[in-house]
PDB file of N, CA and C in Angstrom:
ATOM      1  N   UNK A   1      16.988  14.794   2.354  1.00 76.00           N
ATOM      2  CA  UNK A   1      16.940  15.694   3.485  1.00 76.00           C
ATOM      3  C   UNK A   1      15.589  15.547   4.169  1.00 76.00           C
ATOM      4  N   UNK A   2      15.594  15.482   5.473  1.00 89.00           N
ATOM      5  CA  UNK A   2      14.367  15.301   6.242  1.00 89.00           C
ATOM      6  C   UNK A   2      13.540  16.583   6.251  1.00 89.00           C
ATOM      7  N   UNK A   3      12.242  16.397   6.118  1.00 89.00           N
ATOM      8  CA  UNK A   3      11.290  17.506   6.181  1.00 89.00           C
ATOM      9  C   UNK A   3      10.639  17.514   7.558  1.00 89.00           C
ATOM     10  N   UNK A   4      10.442  18.680   8.116  1.00 94.00           N
ATOM     11  CA  UNK A   4       9.709  18.812   9.375  1.00 94.00           C
ATOM     12  C   UNK A   4       8.245  18.984   8.998  1.00 94.00           C
ATOM     13  N   UNK A   5       7.420  18.022   9.442  1.00 94.00           N
ATOM     14  CA  UNK A   5       6.012  17.997   9.065  1.00 94.00           C
ATOM     15  C   UNK A   5       5.171  17.862  10.328  1.00 94.00           C
ATOM     16  N   UNK A   6       4.122  18.659  10.416  1.00 95.00           N
ATOM     17  CA  UNK A   6       3.184  18.535  11.528  1.00 95.00           C
ATOM     18  C   UNK A   6       1.919  17.886  11.000  1.00 95.00           C
ATOM     19  N   UNK A   7       1.536  16.785  11.655  1.00 94.00           N
ATOM     20  CA  UNK A   7       0.311  16.082  11.282  1.00 94.00           C
ATOM     21  C   UNK A   7      -0.605  16.042  12.492  1.00 94.00           C
ATOM     22  N   UNK A   8      -1.886  15.773  12.241  1.00 91.00           N
ATOM     23  CA  UNK A   8      -2.852  15.694  13.331  1.00 91.00           C
ATOM     24  C   UNK A   8      -3.535  14.339  13.270  1.00 91.00           C
ATOM     25  N   UNK A   9      -3.520  13.659  14.423  1.00 91.00           N
ATOM     26  CA  UNK A   9      -4.197  12.368  14.538  1.00 91.00           C
ATOM     27  C   UNK A   9      -4.957  12.368  15.855  1.00 91.00           C
ATOM     28  N   UNK A  10      -6.244  12.091  15.778  1.00 89.00           N
ATOM     29  CA  UNK A  10      -7.113  12.012  16.964  1.00 89.00           C
ATOM     30  C   UNK A  10      -6.995  13.247  17.845  1.00 89.00           C
ATOM     31  N   UNK A  11      -6.987  14.405  17.233  1.00 88.00           N
ATOM     32  CA  UNK A  11      -6.972  15.658  17.971  1.00 88.00           C
ATOM     33  C   UNK A  11      -5.617  16.086  18.501  1.00 88.00           C
ATOM     34  N   UNK A  12      -4.602  15.304  18.256  1.00 91.00           N
ATOM     35  CA  UNK A  12      -3.258  15.631  18.733  1.00 91.00           C
ATOM     36  C   UNK A  12      -2.370  16.014  17.550  1.00 91.00           C
ATOM     37  N   UNK A  13      -1.534  17.008  17.747  1.00 94.00           N
ATOM     38  CA  UNK A  13      -0.580  17.413  16.716  1.00 94.00           C
ATOM     39  C   UNK A  13       0.768  16.762  16.998  1.00 94.00           C
ATOM     40  N   UNK A  14       1.375  16.263  15.950  1.00 94.00           N
ATOM     41  CA  UNK A  14       2.685  15.622  16.046  1.00 94.00           C
ATOM     42  C   UNK A  14       3.597  16.245  15.011  1.00 94.00           C
ATOM     43  N   UNK A  15       4.740  16.735  15.448  1.00 95.00           N
ATOM     44  CA  UNK A  15       5.745  17.253  14.521  1.00 95.00           C
ATOM     45  C   UNK A  15       6.752  16.139  14.297  1.00 95.00           C
ATOM     46  N   UNK A  16       6.937  15.817  13.033  1.00 94.00           N
ATOM     47  CA  UNK A  16       7.796  14.690  12.683  1.00 94.00           C
ATOM     48  C   UNK A  16       8.864  15.129  11.697  1.00 94.00           C
ATOM     49  N   UNK A  17       9.990  14.433  11.718  1.00 94.00           N
ATOM     50  CA  UNK A  17      11.008  14.584  10.687  1.00 94.00           C
ATOM     51  C   UNK A  17      10.845  13.397   9.752  1.00 94.00           C
ATOM     52  N   UNK A  18      10.665  13.673   8.479  1.00 94.00           N
ATOM     53  CA  UNK A  18      10.411  12.597   7.522  1.00 94.00           C
ATOM     54  C   UNK A  18      11.158  12.874   6.226  1.00 94.00           C
ATOM     55  N   UNK A  19      11.655  11.806   5.620  1.00 95.00           N
ATOM     56  CA  UNK A  19      12.287  11.938   4.301  1.00 95.00           C
ATOM     57  C   UNK A  19      11.237  12.150   3.219  1.00 95.00           C
ATOM     58  N   UNK A  20      10.009  11.746   3.509  1.00 94.00           N
ATOM     59  CA  UNK A  20       8.926  11.870   2.547  1.00 94.00           C
ATOM     60  C   UNK A  20       8.363  13.295   2.548  1.00 94.00           C
ATOM     61  N   UNK A  21       7.571  13.581   1.527  1.00 93.00           N
ATOM     62  CA  UNK A  21       6.992  14.919   1.380  1.00 93.00           C
ATOM     63  C   UNK A  21       5.886  15.156   2.400  1.00 93.00           C
ATOM     64  N   UNK A  22       5.542  16.408   2.569  1.00 93.00           N
ATOM     65  CA  UNK A  22       4.446  16.778   3.470  1.00 93.00           C
ATOM     66  C   UNK A  22       3.139  16.151   2.993  1.00 93.00           C
ATOM     67  N   UNK A  23       2.922  16.131   1.681  1.00 94.00           N
ATOM     68  CA  UNK A  23       1.705  15.551   1.116  1.00 94.00           C
ATOM     69  C   UNK A  23       1.610  14.069   1.471  1.00 94.00           C
ATOM     70  N   UNK A  24       2.724  13.366   1.344  1.00 95.00           N
ATOM     71  CA  UNK A  24       2.732  11.941   1.671  1.00 95.00           C
ATOM     72  C   UNK A  24       2.444  11.731   3.149  1.00 95.00           C
ATOM     73  N   UNK A  25       3.084  12.504   4.009  1.00 95.00           N
ATOM     74  CA  UNK A  25       2.882  12.345   5.452  1.00 95.00           C
ATOM     75  C   UNK A  25       1.442  12.675   5.841  1.00 95.00           C
ATOM     76  N   UNK A  26       0.833  13.637   5.169  1.00 95.00           N
ATOM     77  CA  UNK A  26      -0.577  13.928   5.431  1.00 95.00           C
ATOM     78  C   UNK A  26      -1.457  12.753   4.998  1.00 95.00           C
ATOM     79  N   UNK A  27      -1.079  12.082   3.915  1.00 96.00           N
ATOM     80  CA  UNK A  27      -1.810  10.895   3.467  1.00 96.00           C
ATOM     81  C   UNK A  27      -1.680   9.770   4.500  1.00 96.00           C
ATOM     82  N   UNK A  28      -0.478   9.608   5.050  1.00 95.00           N
ATOM     83  CA  UNK A  28      -0.251   8.611   6.098  1.00 95.00           C
ATOM     84  C   UNK A  28      -1.112   8.937   7.319  1.00 95.00           C
ATOM     85  N   UNK A  29      -1.113  10.198   7.727  1.00 95.00           N
ATOM     86  CA  UNK A  29      -1.912  10.618   8.885  1.00 95.00           C
ATOM     87  C   UNK A  29      -3.399  10.389   8.625  1.00 95.00           C
ATOM     88  N   UNK A  30      -3.852  10.649   7.418  1.00 94.00           N
ATOM     89  CA  UNK A  30      -5.266  10.445   7.073  1.00 94.00           C
ATOM     90  C   UNK A  30      -5.623   8.963   7.152  1.00 94.00           C
ATOM     91  N   UNK A  31      -4.753   8.091   6.676  1.00 95.00           N
ATOM     92  CA  UNK A  31      -5.004   6.652   6.773  1.00 95.00           C
ATOM     93  C   UNK A  31      -5.059   6.223   8.240  1.00 95.00           C
ATOM     94  N   UNK A  32      -4.140   6.734   9.044  1.00 94.00           N
ATOM     95  CA  UNK A  32      -4.148   6.422  10.476  1.00 94.00           C
ATOM     96  C   UNK A  32      -5.452   6.900  11.103  1.00 94.00           C
ATOM     97  N   UNK A  33      -5.868   8.120  10.777  1.00 94.00           N
ATOM     98  CA  UNK A  33      -7.100   8.677  11.332  1.00 94.00           C
ATOM     99  C   UNK A  33      -8.315   7.856  10.912  1.00 94.00           C
ATOM    100  N   UNK A  34      -8.363   7.441   9.653  1.00 94.00           N
ATOM    101  CA  UNK A  34      -9.484   6.621   9.168  1.00 94.00           C
ATOM    102  C   UNK A  34      -9.525   5.276   9.908  1.00 94.00           C
ATOM    103  N   UNK A  35      -8.355   4.688  10.105  1.00 95.00           N
ATOM    104  CA  UNK A  35      -8.287   3.398  10.802  1.00 95.00           C
ATOM    105  C   UNK A  35      -8.725   3.551  12.250  1.00 95.00           C
ATOM    106  N   UNK A  36      -8.303   4.624  12.893  1.00 94.00           N
ATOM    107  CA  UNK A  36      -8.725   4.900  14.274  1.00 94.00           C
ATOM    108  C   UNK A  36     -10.243   5.076  14.332  1.00 94.00           C
ATOM    109  N   UNK A  37     -10.806   5.813  13.375  1.00 93.00           N
ATOM    110  CA  UNK A  37     -12.255   6.038  13.345  1.00 93.00           C
ATOM    111  C   UNK A  37     -13.004   4.711  13.160  1.00 93.00           C
ATOM    112  N   UNK A  38     -12.474   3.826  12.317  1.00 93.00           N
ATOM    113  CA  UNK A  38     -13.097   2.514  12.116  1.00 93.00           C
ATOM    114  C   UNK A  38     -13.080   1.678  13.398  1.00 93.00           C
ATOM    115  N   UNK A  39     -12.151   1.991  14.281  1.00 93.00           N
ATOM    116  CA  UNK A  39     -12.000   1.248  15.539  1.00 93.00           C
ATOM    117  C   UNK A  39     -12.672   1.949  16.714  1.00 93.00           C
ATOM    118  N   UNK A  40     -13.451   2.974  16.439  1.00 92.00           N
ATOM    119  CA  UNK A  40     -14.224   3.622  17.492  1.00 92.00           C
ATOM    120  C   UNK A  40     -13.718   4.971  17.944  1.00 92.00           C
ATOM    121  N   UNK A  41     -12.644   5.457  17.376  1.00 89.00           N
ATOM    122  CA  UNK A  41     -12.133   6.778  17.737  1.00 89.00           C
ATOM    123  C   UNK A  41     -12.810   7.856  16.899  1.00 89.00           C
ATOM    124  N   UNK A  42     -12.465   9.097  17.168  1.00 87.00           N
ATOM    125  CA  UNK A  42     -13.009  10.207  16.382  1.00 87.00           C
ATOM    126  C   UNK A  42     -11.863  11.112  15.957  1.00 87.00           C
ATOM    127  N   UNK A  43     -12.192  12.134  15.189  1.00 82.00           N
ATOM    128  CA  UNK A  43     -11.167  13.078  14.733  1.00 82.00           C
ATOM    129  C   UNK A  43     -10.604  13.876  15.905  1.00 82.00           C
ATOM    130  N   UNK A  44     -11.377  14.010  16.970  1.00 87.00           N
ATOM    131  CA  UNK A  44     -10.943  14.826  18.106  1.00 87.00           C
ATOM    132  C   UNK A  44     -10.364  14.012  19.258  1.00 87.00           C
ATOM    133  N   UNK A  45     -10.732  12.725  19.342  1.00 88.00           N
ATOM    134  CA  UNK A  45     -10.295  11.937  20.489  1.00 88.00           C
ATOM    135  C   UNK A  45     -10.303  10.461  20.123  1.00 88.00           C
ATOM    136  N   UNK A  46      -9.343   9.730  20.658  1.00 88.00           N
ATOM    137  CA  UNK A  46      -9.330   8.281  20.484  1.00 88.00           C
ATOM    138  C   UNK A  46      -8.898   7.634  21.796  1.00 88.00           C
ATOM    139  N   UNK A  47      -9.648   6.651  22.200  1.00 92.00           N
ATOM    140  CA  UNK A  47      -9.292   5.918  23.418  1.00 92.00           C
ATOM    141  C   UNK A  47      -8.075   5.039  23.143  1.00 92.00           C
ATOM    142  N   UNK A  48      -7.470   4.592  24.209  1.00 92.00           N
ATOM    143  CA  UNK A  48      -6.345   3.673  24.082  1.00 92.00           C
ATOM    144  C   UNK A  48      -6.790   2.423  23.324  1.00 92.00           C
ATOM    145  N   UNK A  49      -8.008   1.975  23.575  1.00 93.00           N
ATOM    146  CA  UNK A  49      -8.554   0.798  22.894  1.00 93.00           C
ATOM    147  C   UNK A  49      -8.612   1.028  21.388  1.00 93.00           C
ATOM    148  N   UNK A  50      -9.148   2.176  20.960  1.00 93.00           N
ATOM    149  CA  UNK A  50      -9.245   2.476  19.529  1.00 93.00           C
ATOM    150  C   UNK A  50      -7.862   2.571  18.901  1.00 93.00           C
ATOM    151  N   UNK A  51      -6.922   3.186  19.614  1.00 93.00           N
ATOM    152  CA  UNK A  51      -5.554   3.299  19.094  1.00 93.00           C
ATOM    153  C   UNK A  51      -4.899   1.928  18.967  1.00 93.00           C
ATOM    154  N   UNK A  52      -5.102   1.076  19.971  1.00 94.00           N
ATOM    155  CA  UNK A  52      -4.518  -0.261  19.927  1.00 94.00           C
ATOM    156  C   UNK A  52      -5.118  -1.070  18.784  1.00 94.00           C
ATOM    157  N   UNK A  53      -6.442  -1.023  18.633  1.00 95.00           N
ATOM    158  CA  UNK A  53      -7.085  -1.754  17.531  1.00 95.00           C
ATOM    159  C   UNK A  53      -6.618  -1.231  16.178  1.00 95.00           C
ATOM    160  N   UNK A  54      -6.465   0.076  16.054  1.00 95.00           N
ATOM    161  CA  UNK A  54      -5.978   0.654  14.800  1.00 95.00           C
ATOM    162  C   UNK A  54      -4.568   0.170  14.496  1.00 95.00           C
ATOM    163  N   UNK A  55      -3.718   0.144  15.521  1.00 95.00           N
ATOM    164  CA  UNK A  55      -2.347  -0.335  15.339  1.00 95.00           C
ATOM    165  C   UNK A  55      -2.337  -1.792  14.891  1.00 95.00           C
ATOM    166  N   UNK A  56      -3.179  -2.615  15.503  1.00 96.00           N
ATOM    167  CA  UNK A  56      -3.251  -4.028  15.124  1.00 96.00           C
ATOM    168  C   UNK A  56      -3.754  -4.168  13.685  1.00 96.00           C
ATOM    169  N   UNK A  57      -4.787  -3.413  13.320  1.00 96.00           N
ATOM    170  CA  UNK A  57      -5.315  -3.478  11.949  1.00 96.00           C
ATOM    171  C   UNK A  57      -4.261  -3.064  10.923  1.00 96.00           C
ATOM    172  N   UNK A  58      -3.547  -1.976  11.208  1.00 96.00           N
ATOM    173  CA  UNK A  58      -2.512  -1.523  10.269  1.00 96.00           C
ATOM    174  C   UNK A  58      -1.359  -2.512  10.192  1.00 96.00           C
ATOM    175  N   UNK A  59      -0.977  -3.101  11.326  1.00 97.00           N
ATOM    176  CA  UNK A  59       0.085  -4.109  11.324  1.00 97.00           C
ATOM    177  C   UNK A  59      -0.343  -5.329  10.517  1.00 97.00           C
ATOM    178  N   UNK A  60      -1.588  -5.738  10.662  1.00 97.00           N
ATOM    179  CA  UNK A  60      -2.124  -6.867   9.905  1.00 97.00           C
ATOM    180  C   UNK A  60      -2.070  -6.584   8.401  1.00 97.00           C
ATOM    181  N   UNK A  61      -2.534  -5.412   8.000  1.00 97.00           N
ATOM    182  CA  UNK A  61      -2.488  -5.038   6.579  1.00 97.00           C
ATOM    183  C   UNK A  61      -1.053  -5.009   6.065  1.00 97.00           C
ATOM    184  N   UNK A  62      -0.143  -4.489   6.865  1.00 97.00           N
ATOM    185  CA  UNK A  62       1.265  -4.422   6.472  1.00 97.00           C
ATOM    186  C   UNK A  62       1.844  -5.819   6.261  1.00 97.00           C
ATOM    187  N   UNK A  63       1.614  -6.710   7.221  1.00 98.00           N
ATOM    188  CA  UNK A  63       2.171  -8.065   7.116  1.00 98.00           C
ATOM    189  C   UNK A  63       1.591  -8.790   5.907  1.00 98.00           C
ATOM    190  N   UNK A  64       0.299  -8.657   5.671  1.00 98.00           N
ATOM    191  CA  UNK A  64      -0.317  -9.304   4.501  1.00 98.00           C
ATOM    192  C   UNK A  64       0.252  -8.734   3.198  1.00 98.00           C
ATOM    193  N   UNK A  65       0.435  -7.426   3.136  1.00 98.00           N
ATOM    194  CA  UNK A  65       1.001  -6.804   1.931  1.00 98.00           C
ATOM    195  C   UNK A  65       2.447  -7.233   1.728  1.00 98.00           C
ATOM    196  N   UNK A  66       3.203  -7.301   2.812  1.00 98.00           N
ATOM    197  CA  UNK A  66       4.605  -7.733   2.734  1.00 98.00           C
ATOM    198  C   UNK A  66       4.688  -9.176   2.253  1.00 98.00           C
ATOM    199  N   UNK A  67       3.837 -10.050   2.785  1.00 98.00           N
ATOM    200  CA  UNK A  67       3.817 -11.448   2.369  1.00 98.00           C
ATOM    201  C   UNK A  67       3.455 -11.572   0.894  1.00 98.00           C
ATOM    202  N   UNK A  68       2.467 -10.804   0.444  1.00 98.00           N
ATOM    203  CA  UNK A  68       2.070 -10.839  -0.964  1.00 98.00           C
ATOM    204  C   UNK A  68       3.193 -10.327  -1.855  1.00 98.00           C
ATOM    205  N   UNK A  69       3.882  -9.284  -1.420  1.00 98.00           N
ATOM    206  CA  UNK A  69       4.998  -8.743  -2.205  1.00 98.00           C
ATOM    207  C   UNK A  69       6.134  -9.751  -2.297  1.00 98.00           C
ATOM    208  N   UNK A  70       6.431 -10.434  -1.200  1.00 98.00           N
ATOM    209  CA  UNK A  70       7.484 -11.451  -1.209  1.00 98.00           C
ATOM    210  C   UNK A  70       7.119 -12.605  -2.128  1.00 98.00           C
ATOM    211  N   UNK A  71       5.855 -13.019  -2.125  1.00 98.00           N
ATOM    212  CA  UNK A  71       5.401 -14.097  -3.010  1.00 98.00           C
ATOM    213  C   UNK A  71       5.501 -13.661  -4.468  1.00 98.00           C
ATOM    214  N   UNK A  72       5.135 -12.414  -4.754  1.00 98.00           N
ATOM    215  CA  UNK A  72       5.220 -11.896  -6.124  1.00 98.00           C
ATOM    216  C   UNK A  72       6.675 -11.825  -6.579  1.00 98.00           C
ATOM    217  N   UNK A  73       7.570 -11.412  -5.687  1.00 98.00           N
ATOM    218  CA  UNK A  73       8.998 -11.356  -6.028  1.00 98.00           C
ATOM    219  C   UNK A  73       9.545 -12.749  -6.304  1.00 98.00           C
ATOM    220  N   UNK A  74       9.143 -13.741  -5.503  1.00 98.00           N
ATOM    221  CA  UNK A  74       9.595 -15.117  -5.710  1.00 98.00           C
ATOM    222  C   UNK A  74       9.076 -15.640  -7.049  1.00 98.00           C
ATOM    223  N   UNK A  75       7.826 -15.343  -7.371  1.00 98.00           N
ATOM    224  CA  UNK A  75       7.259 -15.776  -8.656  1.00 98.00           C
ATOM    225  C   UNK A  75       7.996 -15.106  -9.805  1.00 98.00           C
ATOM    226  N   UNK A  76       8.325 -13.834  -9.647  1.00 98.00           N
ATOM    227  CA  UNK A  76       9.063 -13.098 -10.673  1.00 98.00           C
ATOM    228  C   UNK A  76      10.436 -13.726 -10.888  1.00 98.00           C
ATOM    229  N   UNK A  77      11.129 -14.068  -9.801  1.00 98.00           N
ATOM    230  CA  UNK A  77      12.448 -14.717  -9.920  1.00 98.00           C
ATOM    231  C   UNK A  77      12.330 -16.060 -10.625  1.00 98.00           C
ATOM    232  N   UNK A  78      11.291 -16.833 -10.300  1.00 97.00           N
ATOM    233  CA  UNK A  78      11.086 -18.135 -10.942  1.00 97.00           C
ATOM    234  C   UNK A  78      10.811 -17.957 -12.431  1.00 97.00           C
ATOM    235  N   UNK A  79      10.002 -16.976 -12.783  1.00 97.00           N
ATOM    236  CA  UNK A  79       9.707 -16.716 -14.197  1.00 97.00           C
ATOM    237  C   UNK A  79      10.947 -16.230 -14.949  1.00 97.00           C
ATOM    238  N   UNK A  80      11.765 -15.417 -14.291  1.00 97.00           N
ATOM    239  CA  UNK A  80      13.020 -14.969 -14.909  1.00 97.00           C
ATOM    240  C   UNK A  80      13.951 -16.148 -15.151  1.00 97.00           C
ATOM    241  N   UNK A  81      14.024 -17.069 -14.195  1.00 96.00           N
ATOM    242  CA  UNK A  81      14.865 -18.260 -14.362  1.00 96.00           C
ATOM    243  C   UNK A  81      14.337 -19.122 -15.495  1.00 96.00           C
ATOM    244  N   UNK A  82      13.033 -19.286 -15.569  1.00 97.00           N
ATOM    245  CA  UNK A  82      12.427 -20.064 -16.658  1.00 97.00           C
ATOM    246  C   UNK A  82      12.691 -19.396 -17.998  1.00 97.00           C
ATOM    247  N   UNK A  83      12.573 -18.078 -18.033  1.00 96.00           N
ATOM    248  CA  UNK A  83      12.830 -17.325 -19.260  1.00 96.00           C
ATOM    249  C   UNK A  83      14.283 -17.515 -19.704  1.00 96.00           C
ATOM    250  N   UNK A  84      15.211 -17.441 -18.771  1.00 96.00           N
ATOM    251  CA  UNK A  84      16.632 -17.633 -19.079  1.00 96.00           C
ATOM    252  C   UNK A  84      16.874 -19.031 -19.630  1.00 96.00           C
ATOM    253  N   UNK A  85      16.256 -20.039 -19.008  1.00 95.00           N
ATOM    254  CA  UNK A  85      16.417 -21.417 -19.476  1.00 95.00           C
ATOM    255  C   UNK A  85      15.847 -21.596 -20.876  1.00 95.00           C
ATOM    256  N   UNK A  86      14.701 -21.017 -21.134  1.00 95.00           N
ATOM    257  CA  UNK A  86      14.088 -21.130 -22.465  1.00 95.00           C
ATOM    258  C   UNK A  86      14.910 -20.409 -23.532  1.00 95.00           C
ATOM    259  N   UNK A  87      15.457 -19.258 -23.182  1.00 94.00           N
ATOM    260  CA  UNK A  87      16.327 -18.553 -24.135  1.00 94.00           C
ATOM    261  C   UNK A  87      17.570 -19.371 -24.445  1.00 94.00           C
ATOM    262  N   UNK A  88      18.123 -19.991 -23.420  1.00 93.00           N
ATOM    263  CA  UNK A  88      19.304 -20.826 -23.604  1.00 93.00           C
ATOM    264  C   UNK A  88      18.979 -22.002 -24.515  1.00 93.00           C
ATOM    265  N   UNK A  89      17.831 -22.620 -24.298  1.00 92.00           N
ATOM    266  CA  UNK A  89      17.391 -23.723 -25.151  1.00 92.00           C
ATOM    267  C   UNK A  89      17.219 -23.259 -26.589  1.00 92.00           C
ATOM    268  N   UNK A  90      16.606 -22.111 -26.756  1.00 92.00           N
ATOM    269  CA  UNK A  90      16.343 -21.590 -28.104  1.00 92.00           C
ATOM    270  C   UNK A  90      17.651 -21.276 -28.816  1.00 92.00           C
ATOM    271  N   UNK A  91      18.623 -20.752 -28.104  1.00 91.00           N
ATOM    272  CA  UNK A  91      19.915 -20.431 -28.721  1.00 91.00           C
ATOM    273  C   UNK A  91      20.666 -21.693 -29.126  1.00 91.00           C
ATOM    274  N   UNK A  92      20.471 -22.785 -28.422  1.00 90.00           N
ATOM    275  CA  UNK A  92      21.118 -24.054 -28.762  1.00 90.00           C
ATOM    276  C   UNK A  92      20.346 -24.792 -29.844  1.00 90.00           C
ATOM    277  N   UNK A  93      19.147 -24.300 -30.153  1.00 84.00           N
ATOM    278  CA  UNK A  93      18.330 -24.944 -31.175  1.00 84.00           C
ATOM    279  C   UNK A  93      17.697 -26.227 -30.698  1.00 84.00           C
ATOM    280  N   UNK A  94      17.566 -26.382 -29.402  1.00 61.00           N
ATOM    281  CA  UNK A  94      17.018 -27.623 -28.876  1.00 61.00           C
ATOM    282  C   UNK A  94      15.567 -27.474 -28.434  1.00 61.00           C
ATOM    283  N   UNK A  95      14.903 -26.480 -28.966  1.00 51.00           N
ATOM    284  CA  UNK A  95      13.494 -26.282 -28.644  1.00 51.00           C
ATOM    285  C   UNK A  95      12.716 -27.481 -29.173  1.00 51.00           C
ATOM    286  N   UNK A  96      11.812 -28.062 -28.405  1.00 58.00           N
ATOM    287  CA  UNK A  96      11.093 -29.261 -28.833  1.00 58.00           C
ATOM    288  C   UNK A  96      10.408 -29.120 -30.191  1.00 58.00           C
ATOM    289  N   UNK A  97       9.988 -27.940 -30.550  1.00 56.00           N
ATOM    290  CA  UNK A  97       9.334 -27.746 -31.847  1.00 56.00           C
ATOM    291  C   UNK A  97      10.301 -27.794 -33.018  1.00 56.00           C
ATOM    292  N   UNK A  98      11.605 -27.696 -32.761  1.00 55.00           N
ATOM    293  CA  UNK A  98      12.607 -27.686 -33.820  1.00 55.00           C
ATOM    294  C   UNK A  98      13.145 -29.081 -34.142  1.00 55.00           C
ATOM    295  N   UNK A  99      12.790 -30.088 -33.376  1.00 56.00           N
ATOM    296  CA  UNK A  99      13.317 -31.428 -33.588  1.00 56.00           C
ATOM    297  C   UNK A  99      12.489 -32.160 -34.641  1.00 56.00           C
ATOM    298  N   UNK A 100      13.177 -32.951 -35.474  1.00 54.00           N
ATOM    299  CA  UNK A 100      12.492 -33.733 -36.508  1.00 54.00           C
ATOM    300  C   UNK A 100      12.276 -35.154 -36.007  1.00 54.00           C
ATOM    301  N   UNK A 101      11.151 -35.717 -36.401  1.00 54.00           N
ATOM    302  CA  UNK A 101      10.853 -37.107 -36.056  1.00 54.00           C
ATOM    303  C   UNK A 101      11.210 -37.974 -37.246  1.00 54.00           C
ATOM    304  N   UNK A 102      11.812 -39.124 -37.013  1.00 51.00           N
ATOM    305  CA  UNK A 102      12.201 -40.030 -38.113  1.00 51.00           C
ATOM    306  C   UNK A 102      11.314 -41.223 -38.163  1.00 51.00           C
TER     307      UNK A 102
END
């Protein structure tokens, strides 16, 4: 169920409907506010330039995090496939350490 949450960013209040909790949305607003401040805005006012730079910075962080998550998921799938293959080998008794040399 969506929660009605009011957050404040750069001196403006925004009422939002969110599936997330009020605490989470306040954390999101705080991150947005911090990013705006890093780009030259303040708690009371942000220029269009500061807002645009903040949006670009957050988009950049998002894309990098998404790319890293996708790479981690691909590595996890590869390791799972390797694990499955090794288990199959072990069940057949064909593990290289189990073979005798004549």
